[in-house]
Tab-separated table of C-alpha atoms in Angstrom:
chain	number	residue	atom	x	y	z
A	1	ILE	CA	83.506	112.173	212.804
A	2	LEU	CA	86.872	110.436	213.004
A	3	ALA	CA	85.267	107.240	214.274
A	4	ALA	CA	82.685	107.403	211.498
A	5	GLY	CA	85.399	107.832	208.925
A	6	GLY	CA	87.225	104.767	210.249
A	7	GLY	CA	84.027	102.700	210.090
A	8	GLY	CA	83.408	103.863	206.538
A	9	ASP	CA	86.904	102.773	205.499
A	10	GLY	CA	86.243	99.355	206.992
A	11	ALA	CA	83.043	98.953	205.029
A	12	SER	CA	84.826	100.132	201.926
A	13	ASP	CA	87.676	97.680	202.471
A	14	GLU	CA	85.241	94.827	203.008
A	15	ALA	CA	83.488	95.745	199.770
A	16	SER	CA	86.889	95.865	198.033
A	17	ALA	CA	87.727	92.447	199.466
A	18	ARG	CA	84.443	91.046	198.158
A	19	ASP	CA	85.157	92.584	194.739
A	20	LEU	CA	88.620	91.023	194.687
A	21	LEU	CA	87.182	87.648	195.696
A	22	ALA	CA	84.574	87.875	192.923
A	23	THR	CA	87.327	88.824	190.466
A	24	LYS	CA	89.401	85.808	191.607
A	25	GLN	CA	86.426	83.464	191.147
A	26	SER	CA	85.810	84.887	187.671
A	27	LEU	CA	89.465	84.353	186.752
A	28	ASP	CA	89.316	80.782	188.106
A	29	ALA	CA	86.325	80.098	185.856
A	30	GLN	CA	88.176	81.585	182.874
A	31	LEU	CA	91.260	79.509	183.747
A	32	LEU	CA	89.120	76.354	183.832
A	33	GLN	CA	87.707	77.185	180.401
A	34	VAL	CA	91.218	77.796	179.036
A	35	ASN	CA	92.439	74.455	180.438
A	36	GLN	CA	89.483	72.666	178.864
A	37	SER	CA	90.214	74.391	175.558
A	38	ILE	CA	93.887	73.348	175.791
A	39	GLN	CA	92.861	69.738	176.519
A	40	ALA	CA	90.543	69.727	173.481
A	41	ASP	CA	93.322	71.214	171.322
A	42	ASN	CA	95.771	68.583	172.574
A	43	GLU	CA	93.319	65.834	171.586
A	44	CYS	CA	92.979	67.375	168.112
A	45	ILE	CA	96.782	67.580	167.838
A	46	ALA	CA	97.117	63.915	168.865
A	47	ASP	CA	94.528	62.860	166.255
A	48	ALA	CA	96.323	64.923	163.624
A	49	GLU	CA	99.666	63.364	164.556
A	50	ASP	CA	98.171	59.850	164.308
A	51	ARG	CA	96.689	60.628	160.922
A	52	LEU	CA	99.991	62.115	159.793
A	53	ALA	CA	101.821	58.970	160.890
A	54	GLU	CA	99.380	56.817	158.873
A	55	LEU	CA	99.861	59.032	155.830
A	56	ASP	CA	103.649	58.831	156.240
A	57	GLY	CA	103.405	55.007	156.273
A	58	GLU	CA	101.276	54.974	153.132
A	59	LYS	CA	103.655	57.421	151.493
A	60	LYS	CA	106.692	55.239	152.303
A	61	GLU	CA	104.899	52.124	150.977
A	62	LEU	CA	104.036	53.853	147.696
A	63	LEU	CA	107.585	55.147	147.349
A	64	SER	CA	108.864	51.592	147.850
A	65	LEU	CA	106.511	50.308	145.114
A	66	LYS	CA	107.679	53.115	142.851
A	67	GLN	CA	111.335	52.188	143.392
A	68	LYS	CA	110.614	48.484	142.735
A	69	GLY	CA	108.780	49.384	139.539
A	70	GLN	CA	111.661	51.545	138.384
A	71	ARG	CA	114.143	48.738	139.075
A	72	LYS	CA	111.961	46.248	137.163
A	73	ILE	CA	111.699	48.627	134.213
A	74	ALA	CA	115.492	49.015	134.193
A	75	GLN	CA	115.868	45.211	134.160
A	76	MET	CA	113.400	44.918	131.250
A	77	LYS	CA	115.284	47.585	129.331
A	78	GLN	CA	118.553	45.726	129.957
A	79	LEU	CA	116.971	42.466	128.790
A	80	ILE	CA	115.684	44.162	125.623
A	81	LYS	CA	119.151	45.525	124.891
A	82	SER	CA	120.664	42.045	125.413
A	83	SER	CA	118.091	40.489	123.069
A	84	GLN	CA	118.811	43.138	120.475
A	85	LYS	CA	122.516	42.317	120.682
A	86	LYS	CA	121.822	38.606	120.233
A	87	LEU	CA	119.540	39.345	117.289
A	88	ALA	CA	122.264	41.409	115.664
A	89	LYS	CA	124.725	38.600	116.224
A	90	LEU	CA	122.400	36.075	114.606
A	91	GLU	CA	121.887	38.321	111.628
A	92	SER	CA	125.656	38.517	111.158
A	93	LEU	CA	125.918	34.767	111.399
A	94	LEU	CA	123.110	34.496	108.869
A	95	GLU	CA	125.128	36.500	106.431
A	96	GLU	CA	128.202	34.306	106.943
A	97	LYS	CA	126.490	30.918	106.695
A	98	SER	CA	124.745	30.077	103.495
A	99	SER	CA	123.693	26.538	104.099
A	100	GLU	CA	119.964	25.921	104.223
A	101	GLU	CA	120.170	24.000	107.511
A	102	ASN	CA	122.040	26.760	109.257
A	103	LEU	CA	119.581	29.239	107.872
A	104	ARG	CA	116.645	27.327	109.330
A	105	GLU	CA	118.320	27.017	112.734
A	106	ILE	CA	119.204	30.664	112.762
A	107	GLU	CA	115.685	31.663	111.654
A	108	ALA	CA	114.134	29.490	114.377
A	109	GLU	CA	116.442	30.945	117.001
A	110	ARG	CA	115.659	34.420	115.719
A	111	GLU	CA	111.923	33.854	115.953
A	112	ALA	CA	112.316	32.482	119.472
A	113	LEU	CA	114.336	35.523	120.511
A	114	VAL	CA	111.825	37.910	118.942
A	115	ALA	CA	108.902	36.133	120.710
A	116	ALA	CA	110.754	36.233	124.027
A	117	SER	CA	111.536	39.945	123.560
A	118	VAL	CA	107.902	40.754	122.719
A	119	LYS	CA	106.713	38.793	125.753
A	120	ASN	CA	109.162	40.633	128.016
A	121	VAL	CA	108.149	44.002	126.554
A	122	VAL	CA	104.436	43.261	127.151
A	123	LYS	CA	105.139	42.125	130.702
A	124	SER	CA	107.236	45.255	131.376
A	125	ALA	CA	104.512	47.483	129.967
A	126	ASP	CA	101.892	45.886	132.268
A	127	LYS	CA	104.099	46.372	135.314
A	128	TYR	CA	104.892	49.949	134.334
A	129	LYS	CA	101.156	50.630	133.919
A	130	ALA	CA	100.451	49.309	137.440
A	131	VAL	CA	103.263	51.401	138.908
A	132	ALA	CA	101.992	54.480	137.058
A	133	ALA	CA	98.475	53.932	138.424
A	134	LYS	CA	99.860	53.759	141.951
A	135	MET	CA	101.889	56.905	141.311
A	136	PHE	CA	98.755	58.732	140.194
A	137	ALA	CA	97.000	57.543	143.347
A	138	LEU	CA	99.920	58.914	145.356
A	139	GLY	CA	99.117	62.524	144.294
A	140	PRO	CA	95.983	63.076	146.444
A	141	LEU	CA	97.656	61.342	149.377
A	142	ALA	CA	100.600	63.696	149.091
A	143	LEU	CA	98.212	66.646	149.083
A	144	SER	CA	96.418	65.172	152.086
A	145	VAL	CA	99.768	64.845	153.882
A	146	GLU	CA	100.575	68.480	153.144
A	147	ARG	CA	97.180	69.575	154.407
A	148	GLY	CA	97.623	67.484	157.533
A	149	GLU	CA	101.045	69.046	158.150
A	150	GLY	CA	99.538	72.526	157.693
A	151	GLU	CA	96.757	71.757	160.159
A	152	LEU	CA	99.293	70.407	162.607
A	153	ARG	CA	101.388	73.585	162.359
A	154	HIS	CA	98.235	75.675	162.878
A	155	LEU	CA	97.282	73.654	165.969
A	156	GLN	CA	100.817	73.976	167.323
A	157	ARG	CA	100.682	77.771	166.910
A	158	LEU	CA	97.246	77.795	168.549
A	159	GLU	CA	98.604	75.759	171.439
A	160	GLN	CA	101.478	78.231	171.898
A	161	SER	CA	99.009	81.155	171.895
A	162	VAL	CA	96.765	79.438	174.442
A	163	ARG	CA	99.740	78.576	176.651
A	164	TYR	CA	100.907	82.219	176.512
A	165	GLU	CA	97.418	83.424	177.420
A	166	LEU	CA	97.314	80.908	180.255
A	167	GLN	CA	100.634	82.237	181.558
A	168	GLN	CA	99.244	85.788	181.452
A	169	LYS	CA	96.128	84.667	183.337
A	170	GLU	CA	98.247	82.901	185.945
A	171	GLU	CA	100.420	85.999	186.352
A	172	THR	CA	97.302	88.176	186.753
A	173	GLU	CA	95.886	85.724	189.288
A	174	ARG	CA	99.151	85.803	191.227
A	175	LYS	CA	99.162	89.607	191.360
A	176	LEU	CA	95.499	89.703	192.391
A	177	LYS	CA	96.215	87.185	195.142
A	178	GLU	CA	99.030	89.393	196.415
A	179	ILE	CA	96.721	92.431	196.399
A	180	PHE	CA	93.996	90.372	198.095
A	181	ASP	CA	96.387	89.244	200.838
A	182	GLU	CA	97.652	92.806	201.362
A	183	ASP	CA	94.116	94.191	201.574
A	184	LYS	CA	93.119	91.374	203.901
A	185	ASP	CA	95.980	92.224	206.287
A	186	ARG	CA	95.190	95.940	206.066
A	187	LEU	CA	91.506	95.275	206.810
A	188	LYS	CA	92.441	93.159	209.794
A	189	ARG	CA	94.649	95.920	211.195
A	190	ARG	CA	91.945	98.547	210.691
A	191	LYS	CA	89.353	96.276	212.235
A	192	ASP	CA	91.545	95.873	215.335
A	193	ASP	CA	92.074	99.650	215.506
A	194	ALA	CA	88.333	100.284	215.151
A	195	GLU	CA	87.517	97.766	217.883
A	196	LYS	CA	90.029	99.422	220.223
A	197	LEU	CA	88.604	102.865	219.444
A	198	THR	CA	84.921	101.954	219.813
A	199	GLY	CA	85.627	100.253	223.097
A	200	LYS	CA	86.381	103.704	224.632
A	201	LEU	CA	83.230	105.401	223.255
A	202	THR	CA	80.100	106.019	225.304
A	203	GLU	CA	76.746	104.532	224.409
A	204	GLU	CA	75.495	107.955	223.266
A	205	ILE	CA	78.358	108.342	220.771
A	206	LYS	CA	77.909	104.768	219.539
A	207	THR	CA	74.185	105.497	218.935
A	208	LYS	CA	75.067	108.600	216.888
A	209	LEU	CA	77.655	106.657	214.912
A	210	ALA	CA	75.057	103.986	214.168
A	211	GLU	CA	72.871	106.666	212.553
A	212	PHE	CA	75.549	107.352	209.905
A	213	PRO	CA	75.033	105.669	206.507
A	214	GLY	CA	76.870	102.407	205.874
A	215	GLY	CA	77.547	102.822	202.137
A	216	LYS	CA	80.754	104.411	200.922
A	217	VAL	CA	79.131	107.006	198.648
A	218	GLU	CA	76.498	108.052	201.235
A	219	LEU	CA	79.171	108.240	203.926
A	220	GLU	CA	81.405	110.447	201.766
A	221	GLU	CA	78.457	112.785	201.114
A	222	LYS	CA	77.757	112.996	204.870
A	223	ILE	CA	81.427	113.731	205.566
A	224	GLU	CA	81.392	116.478	202.902
A	225	GLU	CA	78.264	117.987	204.432
A	226	LEU	CA	79.762	118.044	207.945
A	227	GLY	CA	83.033	119.403	206.571
A	228	GLY	CA	81.116	122.248	204.906
A	229	ARG	CA	79.456	123.124	208.183
A	230	ILE	CA	82.811	123.127	209.976
A	231	ARG	CA	84.333	125.427	207.331
A	232	VAL	CA	81.411	127.859	207.625
A	233	MET	CA	81.753	127.873	211.411
A	234	MET	CA	85.491	128.518	211.206
A	235	MET	CA	84.987	131.367	208.718
A	236	SER	CA	82.330	132.959	210.930
A	237	VAL	CA	84.568	132.732	214.008
A	238	GLN	CA	87.465	134.284	212.087
A	239	MET	CA	85.190	137.133	210.933
A	240	GLY	CA	83.946	137.859	214.466
A	241	GLY	CA	80.585	136.012	214.462
A	242	GLU	CA	79.457	134.232	217.613
A	243	GLN	CA	75.898	132.791	217.652
A	244	ASN	CA	74.188	132.504	214.264
A	245	ILE	CA	76.717	130.291	212.441
A	246	LEU	CA	74.467	127.291	211.867
A	247	ASP	CA	71.514	129.549	211.023
A	248	GLU	CA	73.564	131.228	208.288
A	249	TYR	CA	74.630	127.851	206.962
A	250	SER	CA	71.024	126.627	206.911
A	251	HIS	CA	69.983	129.835	205.141
A	252	LEU	CA	72.648	129.253	202.516
A	253	GLU	CA	71.433	125.696	202.018
A	254	GLU	CA	67.854	126.934	201.562
A	255	SER	CA	69.046	129.540	199.050
A	256	ILE	CA	70.948	126.895	197.123
A	257	GLU	CA	67.900	124.612	197.055
A	258	ALA	CA	65.714	127.498	195.847
A	259	LEU	CA	68.204	128.339	193.092
A	260	GLU	CA	68.432	124.686	192.037
A	261	LYS	CA	64.632	124.508	191.896
A	262	LYS	CA	64.530	127.683	189.803
A	263	VAL	CA	67.174	126.311	187.435
A	264	ALA	CA	65.168	123.093	187.049
A	265	GLU	CA	62.018	125.099	186.260
A	266	GLU	CA	63.862	127.230	183.702
A	267	GLU	CA	65.330	124.101	182.125
A	268	GLY	CA	61.811	122.680	181.823
A	269	GLU	CA	60.594	125.913	180.229
A	270	MET	CA	63.587	125.816	177.881
A	271	ALA	CA	62.725	122.243	176.877
A	272	GLN	CA	59.116	123.278	176.173
A	273	PHE	CA	60.366	126.265	174.170
A	274	GLU	CA	62.643	123.956	172.187
A	275	VAL	CA	59.697	121.679	171.364
A	276	LYS	CA	57.639	124.687	170.196
A	277	ARG	CA	60.601	125.986	168.181
A	278	GLU	CA	61.018	122.643	166.438
A	279	LYS	CA	57.300	122.544	165.554
A	280	LEU	CA	57.396	126.121	164.215
A	281	SER	CA	60.585	125.315	162.332
A	282	GLU	CA	58.913	122.334	160.658
A	283	VAL	CA	55.944	124.480	159.565
A	284	TRP	CA	58.272	127.235	158.367
A	285	GLU	CA	60.457	124.800	156.426
A	286	GLU	CA	57.412	123.283	154.730
A	287	LYS	CA	56.145	126.707	153.637
A	288	LEU	CA	59.630	127.731	152.516
A	289	ALA	CA	60.054	124.505	150.546
A	290	GLU	CA	56.681	125.075	148.829
A	291	ILE	CA	57.639	128.644	147.821
A	292	VAL	CA	61.038	127.482	146.544
A	293	ARG	CA	59.345	124.707	144.548
A	294	ARG	CA	57.112	127.291	142.844
A	295	ILE	CA	60.082	129.567	142.111
A	296	SER	CA	62.111	126.609	140.812
A	297	ALA	CA	59.259	125.487	138.539
A	298	LYS	CA	58.959	128.943	136.938
A	299	PHE	CA	62.742	129.332	136.714
A	300	SER	CA	63.066	125.922	135.070
A	301	ASP	CA	60.260	126.799	132.623
A	302	HIS	CA	61.944	130.081	131.595
A	303	MET	CA	65.337	128.365	131.170
A	304	THR	CA	63.778	125.569	129.112
A	305	ARG	CA	62.252	128.129	126.711
A	306	LEU	CA	65.760	129.440	126.085
A	307	GLY	CA	67.084	125.917	125.478
A	308	PHE	CA	68.826	125.617	128.851
A	309	SER	CA	68.171	123.832	132.161
A	310	GLY	CA	67.905	125.197	135.672
A	311	GLU	CA	66.658	124.656	139.218
A	312	VAL	CA	66.437	126.635	142.460
A	313	ARG	CA	67.613	124.812	145.581
A	314	ILE	CA	67.931	125.594	149.280
A	315	ARG	CA	71.423	125.473	150.780
A	316	LYS	CA	70.973	124.562	154.426
A	317	ASP	CA	73.292	125.035	157.405
A	318	GLU	CA	73.190	124.328	161.129
A	319	ASN	CA	72.854	128.091	161.595
A	320	VAL	CA	69.546	129.147	159.990
A	321	ALA	CA	70.962	132.633	159.367
A	322	LYS	CA	73.365	131.063	156.837
A	323	TRP	CA	70.637	129.421	154.746
A	324	ALA	CA	70.586	130.596	151.121
A	325	LEU	CA	69.045	129.952	147.707
A	326	GLU	CA	71.285	128.580	144.967
A	327	LEU	CA	70.731	128.609	141.213
A	328	TRP	CA	71.725	125.340	139.528
A	329	VAL	CA	72.058	125.693	135.737
A	330	ALA	CA	73.287	123.886	132.638
A	331	PHE	CA	73.911	125.869	129.407
A	332	ARG	CA	75.031	122.929	127.256
A	333	LYS	CA	72.858	121.757	124.420
A	334	GLY	CA	70.928	118.630	125.306
A	335	GLY	CA	70.870	119.456	128.997
A	336	GLY	CA	73.847	118.049	130.877
A	337	GLU	CA	74.685	117.922	134.571
A	338	LEU	CA	73.522	120.919	136.600
A	339	SER	CA	76.081	122.978	138.522
A	340	VAL	CA	75.720	125.870	140.923
A	341	LEU	CA	75.877	129.340	139.354
A	342	ASN	CA	79.243	130.990	140.084
A	343	SER	CA	81.940	133.087	138.443
A	344	TRP	CA	84.268	130.127	137.816
A	345	GLU	CA	82.127	127.853	135.663
A	346	GLN	CA	79.777	130.259	133.826
A	347	SER	CA	80.546	133.310	131.729
A	348	GLY	CA	79.229	136.804	132.484
A	349	GLY	CA	76.540	136.491	129.820
A	350	GLU	CA	75.350	133.138	131.169
A	351	ARG	CA	75.164	134.542	134.699
A	352	SER	CA	73.133	137.505	133.392
A	353	VAL	CA	70.679	135.160	131.631
A	354	ALA	CA	70.210	133.080	134.788
A	355	THR	CA	69.758	136.197	136.936
A	356	VAL	CA	67.051	137.666	134.677
A	357	MET	CA	65.219	134.327	134.522
A	358	TYR	CA	65.321	134.134	138.319
A	359	LEU	CA	63.899	137.666	138.623
A	360	LEU	CA	61.121	136.744	136.217
A	361	ALA	CA	60.414	133.619	138.300
A	362	LEU	CA	59.847	135.850	141.337
A	363	THR	CA	57.065	137.750	139.555
A	364	GLY	CA	53.770	137.056	141.215
A	365	LEU	CA	55.398	135.750	144.407
A	366	SER	CA	56.577	139.098	145.720
A	367	SER	CA	54.595	142.310	145.484
A	368	SER	CA	56.414	145.521	144.599
A	369	PRO	CA	55.264	148.576	142.615
A	370	PHE	CA	58.232	148.556	140.257
A	371	ARG	CA	61.517	146.813	139.486
A	372	VAL	CA	64.695	148.364	138.058
A	373	ILE	CA	67.099	146.291	135.952
A	374	ASP	CA	70.415	147.969	135.137
A	375	GLU	CA	72.393	146.911	132.033
A	376	ILE	CA	71.467	143.256	132.450
A	377	ASN	CA	71.911	142.648	128.721
A	378	GLN	CA	75.587	143.549	128.728
A	379	GLY	CA	77.836	140.566	127.962
A	380	MET	CA	75.068	138.486	126.347
A	381	ASP	CA	75.304	137.198	122.802
A	382	GLY	CA	72.659	138.337	120.298
A	383	ARG	CA	70.520	135.189	120.551
A	384	ASN	CA	70.330	135.187	124.343
A	385	GLU	CA	69.673	138.943	124.467
A	386	ARG	CA	66.695	138.664	122.113
A	387	LEU	CA	65.233	135.700	124.022
A	388	VAL	CA	65.743	137.347	127.416
A	389	PHE	CA	64.279	140.656	126.248
A	390	LYS	CA	61.208	138.902	124.827
A	391	SER	CA	60.661	136.934	128.042
A	392	LEU	CA	61.091	140.116	130.076
A	393	VAL	CA	58.544	142.022	127.955
A	394	GLU	CA	56.017	139.166	128.073
A	395	GLU	CA	56.316	138.782	131.847
A	396	ALA	CA	56.231	142.523	132.545
A	397	THR	CA	53.189	143.192	130.299
A	398	ALA	CA	51.203	140.142	131.443
A	399	THR	CA	47.879	140.944	133.074
A	400	GLY	CA	47.625	140.734	136.820
A	401	THR	CA	51.269	141.447	137.642
A	402	GLY	CA	50.686	145.037	138.860
A	403	THR	CA	54.422	145.752	138.647
A	404	GLN	CA	56.225	148.269	136.423
A	405	VAL	CA	59.661	147.263	135.104
A	406	PHE	CA	62.454	149.724	134.204
A	407	LEU	CA	65.287	148.391	132.014
A	408	LEU	CA	68.330	150.709	131.937
A	409	THR	CA	70.765	149.972	129.111
A	410	PRO	CA	73.171	151.978	126.907
A	411	LYS	CA	72.166	150.011	123.796
A	412	LEU	CA	69.613	147.592	122.397
A	413	LEU	CA	69.619	145.250	119.437
A	414	PRO	CA	67.538	146.251	116.414
A	415	ASN	CA	64.164	144.674	115.688
A	416	LEU	CA	63.484	143.458	119.219
A	417	PHE	CA	60.073	142.258	120.385
A	418	TYR	CA	57.992	145.187	121.716
A	419	GLY	CA	54.411	145.308	122.925
A	420	GLU	CA	51.986	148.208	123.023
A	421	GLU	CA	52.632	148.622	126.747
A	422	VAL	CA	56.396	149.170	126.218
A	423	CYS	CA	57.638	152.749	126.354
A	424	VAL	CA	61.169	153.617	125.165
A	425	LEU	CA	62.801	156.710	126.691
A	426	ASN	CA	66.002	158.024	125.034
A	427	ILE	CA	68.238	160.283	127.118
A	428	PHE	CA	70.256	162.731	125.053
A	429	ASN	CA	73.492	164.382	126.143
A	430	GLY	CA	76.203	166.351	124.345
A	431	ALA	CA	77.145	169.643	122.709
A	432	TYR	CA	73.991	169.942	120.555
A	433	LEU	CA	71.362	169.951	123.293
A	434	ASP	CA	70.593	173.651	122.541
A	435	ILE	CA	69.160	172.742	119.088
A	436	PRO	CA	65.342	172.891	119.276
A	437	ALA	CA	63.460	169.649	119.354
A	438	LEU	CA	61.731	170.743	116.132
A	439	THR	CA	64.980	170.020	114.273
A	440	PHE	CA	64.757	166.371	115.308
A	441	ALA	CA	61.062	166.232	114.468
A	442	SER	CA	61.635	167.523	110.943
A	443	ALA	CA	64.579	165.237	110.291
């Protein structure tokens, strides 16, 4: 068993070595892909830098043209100011000299100065227009430069991220190489120990060892099996047993196999039972849904006659025992959103109306010889009480119901709807019960 365990560890270590080698090859492939990605990113960065340099040159050229234009405009403005000064001087001289000849000379000089000024102004305007056009053209280039700088910053950040990832991969590869080298040395030592040990074994023992499984999992199962046998043998020896140790162990194994087979059979029966239960549940739910639809239709019809709205719904739960029917009602004029009947949203009278309408909806769906309703009209307003009482009388006296209805109440409104089948029983109580009934008949 010890020799088999050593062989199993060797096979396991060889498998671990192969796994580590496969992991190293996978990491090498990933490292190659990362290097190729970095090279492609570097080429993109170089192209972006070249483009940025071209844009910087164009930007500098346009700025130089702008500065030249501004200097030329300043010169034109200075020339205009100088011409204006000369014109003012000539006008003053014109005022001083009154001779006709001087006047003509001054006028001619003035006209020449004005023509020269106009010519300079036109020339300055043309140059300013050209500079302005170039300035307008500079706008998109400036935006392009900004975009190029942004792309360059993004590529630089990407390069830093890739370099960091590459460093992590290299560090992981280094650690895996250290583990691989350690495992390789450990495998070599164990191989030497196994070769020394097997050299002392007989051919019979080597044949038995060859029969053991070569896989790690199968070998561990075999070791566990043999260990179980050894523990059973040791327990039997400690308890005084001598001969039937292996027989008892085999009997236990057979018992365990029989129990496992029985458990499997019961699990199969349970699965079949679950399938049958689901089918029966589907049939039951369909029938239940049909009955609830009929109840809801009658309940909705009774509520609509009173000017209200209502439905009956099934409230489901994972536990079928917690399933229930809910009454959803709306007592606002014009309908409105339905809400479940409870003591927080509806008044006592509204709950009484909904309850009676639900009981009437059950008529014909459940057979019972009689029904007893106790003070259901208490808390209702006059309108609802009259409508509910009429619906109750009509439903109770309808042909084919076969059910007698008892309504117990301390009071009733006057002039209610009664049919010929309705019988009113008054119960008297008090100090005058000893007066003969004839007194009441003659009154």
